[in-house]
Amino acid sequence: ALAYDGDNLTPEERLDEWRLQTYYRNLPIVLAGMTVGALILVAIFWSYFESALLIGWLCVHTAMVGYRAHHYLLFKEHGIEQEHIPMWRRQAFLGPLAGGVVWAAAVLLFMPTLELPGRMLLVFIIGGFSAAAVGITSSYLPSLYAWALTAQITLTLVTFGTATTPTEFSMGLMLT
């Protein structure tokens, strides 16, 4: 007999539940990486931007991480039950969307005035997050799309829109 014999779930429901569980199990890795990236960004940009702007952005980033960590803790405490799947789906979409918006804001706030090394750092950090998102959050595709449609597309468009050298155009091409 299979372990699932008594739960009356369809294979699609079981797969959906598994995808969400996988997403939430990986969330601490995502949040730790985003926090480290944010701290590196603020430390390196400290002498280039007003401290109030950097601290303000870091506070918004911290609030986003707190929001997502709250849902991770709820997952750890209660697990994912079939009757709450719509809520878990919604949060698995809204969390990466919030993260994407925060990092898209970083692109819009910082990239236009940066010189090439700073632009490369921002591209490296967000590009790294995007590469990691493919492996970590792709178990639940709407979460991957939420990130890609906010941070990744904003980064790509701003990189192309502000490029003035062949190196910057190449960075834009690598992001597509």
mmCIF file of C-alpha atoms in Angstrom:
data_model
loop_
_atom_site.group_PDB
_atom_site.id
_atom_site.type_symbol
_atom_site.label_atom_id
_atom_site.label_comp_id
_atom_site.label_asym_id
_atom_site.label_seq_id
_atom_site.Cartn_x
_atom_site.Cartn_y
_atom_site.Cartn_z
ATOM 1 C CA ALA A 1 0.000 0.000 0.000
ATOM 2 C CA LEU A 2 1.176 3.530 -0.772
ATOM 3 C CA ALA A 3 1.566 6.167 1.911
ATOM 4 C CA TYR A 4 -0.962 8.327 0.062
ATOM 5 C CA ASP A 5 -3.739 5.713 -0.120
ATOM 6 C CA GLY A 6 -5.842 7.257 2.648
ATOM 7 C CA ASP A 7 -5.632 10.938 1.787
ATOM 8 C CA ASN A 8 -8.015 11.040 -1.221
ATOM 9 C CA LEU A 9 -5.844 13.568 -3.070
ATOM 10 C CA THR A 10 -5.472 13.516 -6.809
ATOM 11 C CA PRO A 11 -1.959 13.234 -8.233
ATOM 12 C CA GLU A 12 -2.203 16.901 -9.293
ATOM 13 C CA GLU A 13 -3.080 17.977 -5.746
ATOM 14 C CA ARG A 14 -0.179 15.958 -4.326
ATOM 15 C CA LEU A 15 2.195 17.466 -6.876
ATOM 16 C CA ASP A 16 0.980 20.992 -6.109
ATOM 17 C CA GLU A 17 1.470 20.378 -2.394
ATOM 18 C CA TRP A 18 4.970 18.980 -3.002
ATOM 19 C CA ARG A 19 5.935 21.991 -5.148
ATOM 20 C CA LEU A 20 4.868 24.425 -2.455
ATOM 21 C CA GLN A 21 6.625 22.437 0.280
ATOM 22 C CA THR A 22 9.813 22.449 -1.784
ATOM 23 C CA TYR A 23 9.517 26.195 -2.333
ATOM 24 C CA TYR A 24 9.074 26.900 1.389
ATOM 25 C CA ARG A 25 11.828 24.487 2.466
ATOM 26 C CA ASN A 26 14.270 26.442 0.283
ATOM 27 C CA LEU A 27 13.119 29.862 1.458
ATOM 28 C CA PRO A 28 15.777 30.323 4.206
ATOM 29 C CA ILE A 29 18.517 29.951 1.574
ATOM 30 C CA VAL A 30 16.830 32.581 -0.593
ATOM 31 C CA LEU A 31 16.369 35.031 2.278
ATOM 32 C CA ALA A 32 19.922 34.576 3.556
ATOM 33 C CA GLY A 33 21.336 35.173 0.075
ATOM 34 C CA MET A 34 19.210 38.264 -0.471
ATOM 35 C CA THR A 35 20.235 39.672 2.907
ATOM 36 C CA VAL A 36 23.934 39.118 2.246
ATOM 37 C CA GLY A 37 23.557 40.681 -1.211
ATOM 38 C CA ALA A 38 21.785 43.712 0.252
ATOM 39 C CA LEU A 39 24.456 44.216 2.910
ATOM 40 C CA ILE A 40 27.247 43.947 0.333
ATOM 41 C CA LEU A 41 25.462 46.414 -1.923
ATOM 42 C CA VAL A 42 24.951 48.963 0.865
ATOM 43 C CA ALA A 43 28.534 48.589 2.138
ATOM 44 C CA ILE A 44 30.067 49.115 -1.301
ATOM 45 C CA PHE A 45 27.705 51.914 -2.334
ATOM 46 C CA TRP A 46 28.029 53.738 1.011
ATOM 47 C CA SER A 47 30.493 56.332 -0.294
ATOM 48 C CA TYR A 48 28.596 56.864 -3.573
ATOM 49 C CA PHE A 49 25.065 57.588 -2.370
ATOM 50 C CA GLU A 50 23.366 59.464 0.434
ATOM 51 C CA SER A 51 23.290 57.330 3.554
ATOM 52 C CA ALA A 52 19.568 58.070 4.018
ATOM 53 C CA LEU A 53 18.802 56.578 0.587
ATOM 54 C CA LEU A 54 20.813 53.432 1.289
ATOM 55 C CA ILE A 55 19.419 53.004 4.797
ATOM 56 C CA GLY A 56 15.883 53.609 3.529
ATOM 57 C CA TRP A 57 16.280 50.989 0.804
ATOM 58 C CA LEU A 58 17.829 48.560 3.302
ATOM 59 C CA CYS A 59 14.866 49.091 5.665
ATOM 60 C CA VAL A 60 12.416 48.301 2.871
ATOM 61 C CA HIS A 61 14.516 45.225 2.006
ATOM 62 C CA THR A 62 14.492 44.142 5.654
ATOM 63 C CA ALA A 63 10.699 44.524 5.806
ATOM 64 C CA MET A 64 10.392 42.342 2.683
ATOM 65 C CA VAL A 65 12.650 39.682 4.224
ATOM 66 C CA GLY A 66 10.604 39.837 7.436
ATOM 67 C CA TYR A 67 7.366 39.386 5.494
ATOM 68 C CA ARG A 68 8.759 36.340 3.716
ATOM 69 C CA ALA A 69 10.355 34.930 6.882
ATOM 70 C CA HIS A 70 6.991 35.199 8.637
ATOM 71 C CA HIS A 71 5.440 32.917 6.024
ATOM 72 C CA TYR A 72 8.337 30.507 6.292
ATOM 73 C CA LEU A 73 7.773 30.290 10.057
ATOM 74 C CA LEU A 74 4.065 29.680 9.473
ATOM 75 C CA PHE A 75 5.020 26.868 7.089
ATOM 76 C CA LYS A 76 7.379 25.361 9.677
ATOM 77 C CA GLU A 77 4.731 25.565 12.391
ATOM 78 C CA HIS A 78 1.654 24.397 10.483
ATOM 79 C CA GLY A 79 2.859 22.739 7.288
ATOM 80 C CA ILE A 80 0.849 22.892 4.102
ATOM 81 C CA GLU A 81 -2.613 21.452 4.357
ATOM 82 C CA GLN A 82 -4.775 20.996 1.299
ATOM 83 C CA GLU A 83 -7.525 23.348 2.491
ATOM 84 C CA HIS A 84 -4.966 26.185 2.791
ATOM 85 C CA ILE A 85 -3.267 25.625 -0.575
ATOM 86 C CA PRO A 86 -4.715 28.845 -2.110
ATOM 87 C CA MET A 87 -3.130 30.942 0.678
ATOM 88 C CA TRP A 88 0.243 29.192 0.298
ATOM 89 C CA ARG A 89 0.117 29.669 -3.481
ATOM 90 C CA ARG A 90 -0.655 33.349 -3.062
ATOM 91 C CA GLN A 91 2.214 33.861 -0.614
ATOM 92 C CA ALA A 92 4.624 31.854 -2.796
ATOM 93 C CA PHE A 93 3.836 34.359 -5.562
ATOM 94 C CA LEU A 94 3.689 37.556 -3.482
ATOM 95 C CA GLY A 95 6.977 36.899 -1.665
ATOM 96 C CA PRO A 96 9.161 36.782 -4.788
ATOM 97 C CA LEU A 97 7.113 39.613 -6.265
ATOM 98 C CA ALA A 98 7.918 41.754 -3.205
ATOM 99 C CA GLY A 99 11.578 40.772 -3.436
ATOM 100 C CA GLY A 100 11.626 41.571 -7.130
ATOM 101 C CA VAL A 101 10.066 44.983 -6.564
ATOM 102 C CA VAL A 102 12.622 45.837 -3.854
ATOM 103 C CA TRP A 103 15.541 44.857 -6.100
ATOM 104 C CA ALA A 104 13.960 46.570 -9.117
ATOM 105 C CA ALA A 105 13.819 49.707 -6.970
ATOM 106 C CA ALA A 106 17.548 49.295 -6.292
ATOM 107 C CA VAL A 107 18.156 49.195 -10.038
ATOM 108 C CA LEU A 108 16.057 52.319 -10.622
ATOM 109 C CA LEU A 109 17.578 54.203 -7.681
ATOM 110 C CA PHE A 110 21.219 53.320 -8.100
ATOM 111 C CA MET A 111 22.091 52.155 -11.606
ATOM 112 C CA PRO A 112 21.529 55.343 -13.662
ATOM 113 C CA THR A 113 24.242 57.273 -11.772
ATOM 114 C CA LEU A 114 26.754 54.442 -11.325
ATOM 115 C CA GLU A 115 29.916 54.039 -13.298
ATOM 116 C CA LEU A 116 30.805 50.692 -14.856
ATOM 117 C CA PRO A 117 32.210 48.893 -11.751
ATOM 118 C CA GLY A 118 29.112 49.749 -9.687
ATOM 119 C CA ARG A 119 26.806 48.775 -12.539
ATOM 120 C CA MET A 120 28.648 45.474 -12.876
ATOM 121 C CA LEU A 121 28.231 44.813 -9.148
ATOM 122 C CA LEU A 122 24.484 45.418 -9.327
ATOM 123 C CA VAL A 123 24.197 43.206 -12.420
ATOM 124 C CA PHE A 124 26.279 40.511 -10.729
ATOM 125 C CA ILE A 125 24.157 40.505 -7.560
ATOM 126 C CA ILE A 126 20.739 40.511 -9.243
ATOM 127 C CA GLY A 127 21.910 38.226 -12.052
ATOM 128 C CA GLY A 128 23.164 35.810 -9.395
ATOM 129 C CA PHE A 129 19.822 35.935 -7.614
ATOM 130 C CA SER A 130 18.074 35.227 -10.910
ATOM 131 C CA ALA A 131 20.316 32.246 -11.644
ATOM 132 C CA ALA A 132 19.719 30.921 -8.137
ATOM 133 C CA ALA A 133 15.965 31.476 -8.506
ATOM 134 C CA VAL A 134 15.908 29.075 -11.426
ATOM 135 C CA GLY A 135 17.247 26.291 -9.232
ATOM 136 C CA ILE A 136 15.623 27.179 -5.938
ATOM 137 C CA THR A 137 12.172 28.584 -6.717
ATOM 138 C CA SER A 138 11.390 26.906 -10.014
ATOM 139 C CA SER A 139 9.630 24.078 -8.191
ATOM 140 C CA TYR A 140 6.741 26.539 -8.034
ATOM 141 C CA LEU A 141 6.885 28.391 -11.366
ATOM 142 C CA PRO A 142 4.684 31.392 -10.445
ATOM 143 C CA SER A 143 7.313 32.365 -7.862
ATOM 144 C CA LEU A 144 10.039 32.258 -10.503
ATOM 145 C CA TYR A 145 7.900 34.344 -12.871
ATOM 146 C CA ALA A 146 7.179 36.894 -10.129
ATOM 147 C CA TRP A 147 10.910 37.459 -9.618
ATOM 148 C CA ALA A 148 11.781 37.469 -13.318
ATOM 149 C CA LEU A 149 8.984 39.873 -14.259
ATOM 150 C CA THR A 150 10.097 42.433 -11.690
ATOM 151 C CA ALA A 151 13.809 42.432 -10.853
ATOM 152 C CA GLN A 152 15.242 40.673 -13.896
ATOM 153 C CA ILE A 153 13.283 42.569 -16.524
ATOM 154 C CA THR A 154 13.874 45.919 -14.792
ATOM 155 C CA LEU A 155 17.601 45.191 -14.616
ATOM 156 C CA THR A 156 17.757 44.188 -18.271
ATOM 157 C CA LEU A 157 15.769 47.208 -19.508
ATOM 158 C CA VAL A 158 17.699 49.718 -17.400
ATOM 159 C CA THR A 159 21.023 48.148 -18.411
ATOM 160 C CA PHE A 160 20.129 48.541 -22.084
ATOM 161 C CA GLY A 161 18.497 51.936 -21.569
ATOM 162 C CA THR A 162 21.514 53.476 -19.858
ATOM 163 C CA ALA A 163 24.280 51.651 -21.760
ATOM 164 C CA THR A 164 26.837 53.901 -23.392
ATOM 165 C CA THR A 165 29.726 51.484 -23.977
ATOM 166 C CA PRO A 166 30.086 48.111 -25.684
ATOM 167 C CA THR A 167 30.724 46.527 -22.265
ATOM 168 C CA GLU A 168 27.398 47.814 -20.946
ATOM 169 C CA PHE A 169 25.550 46.613 -24.049
ATOM 170 C CA SER A 170 27.207 43.203 -23.574
ATOM 171 C CA MET A 171 25.991 43.120 -19.977
ATOM 172 C CA GLY A 172 22.464 43.774 -21.241
ATOM 173 C CA LEU A 173 22.741 40.978 -23.767
ATOM 174 C CA MET A 174 23.941 38.543 -21.119
ATOM 175 C CA LEU A 175 20.909 39.390 -19.002
ATOM 176 C CA THR A 176 18.416 38.498 -21.738
#
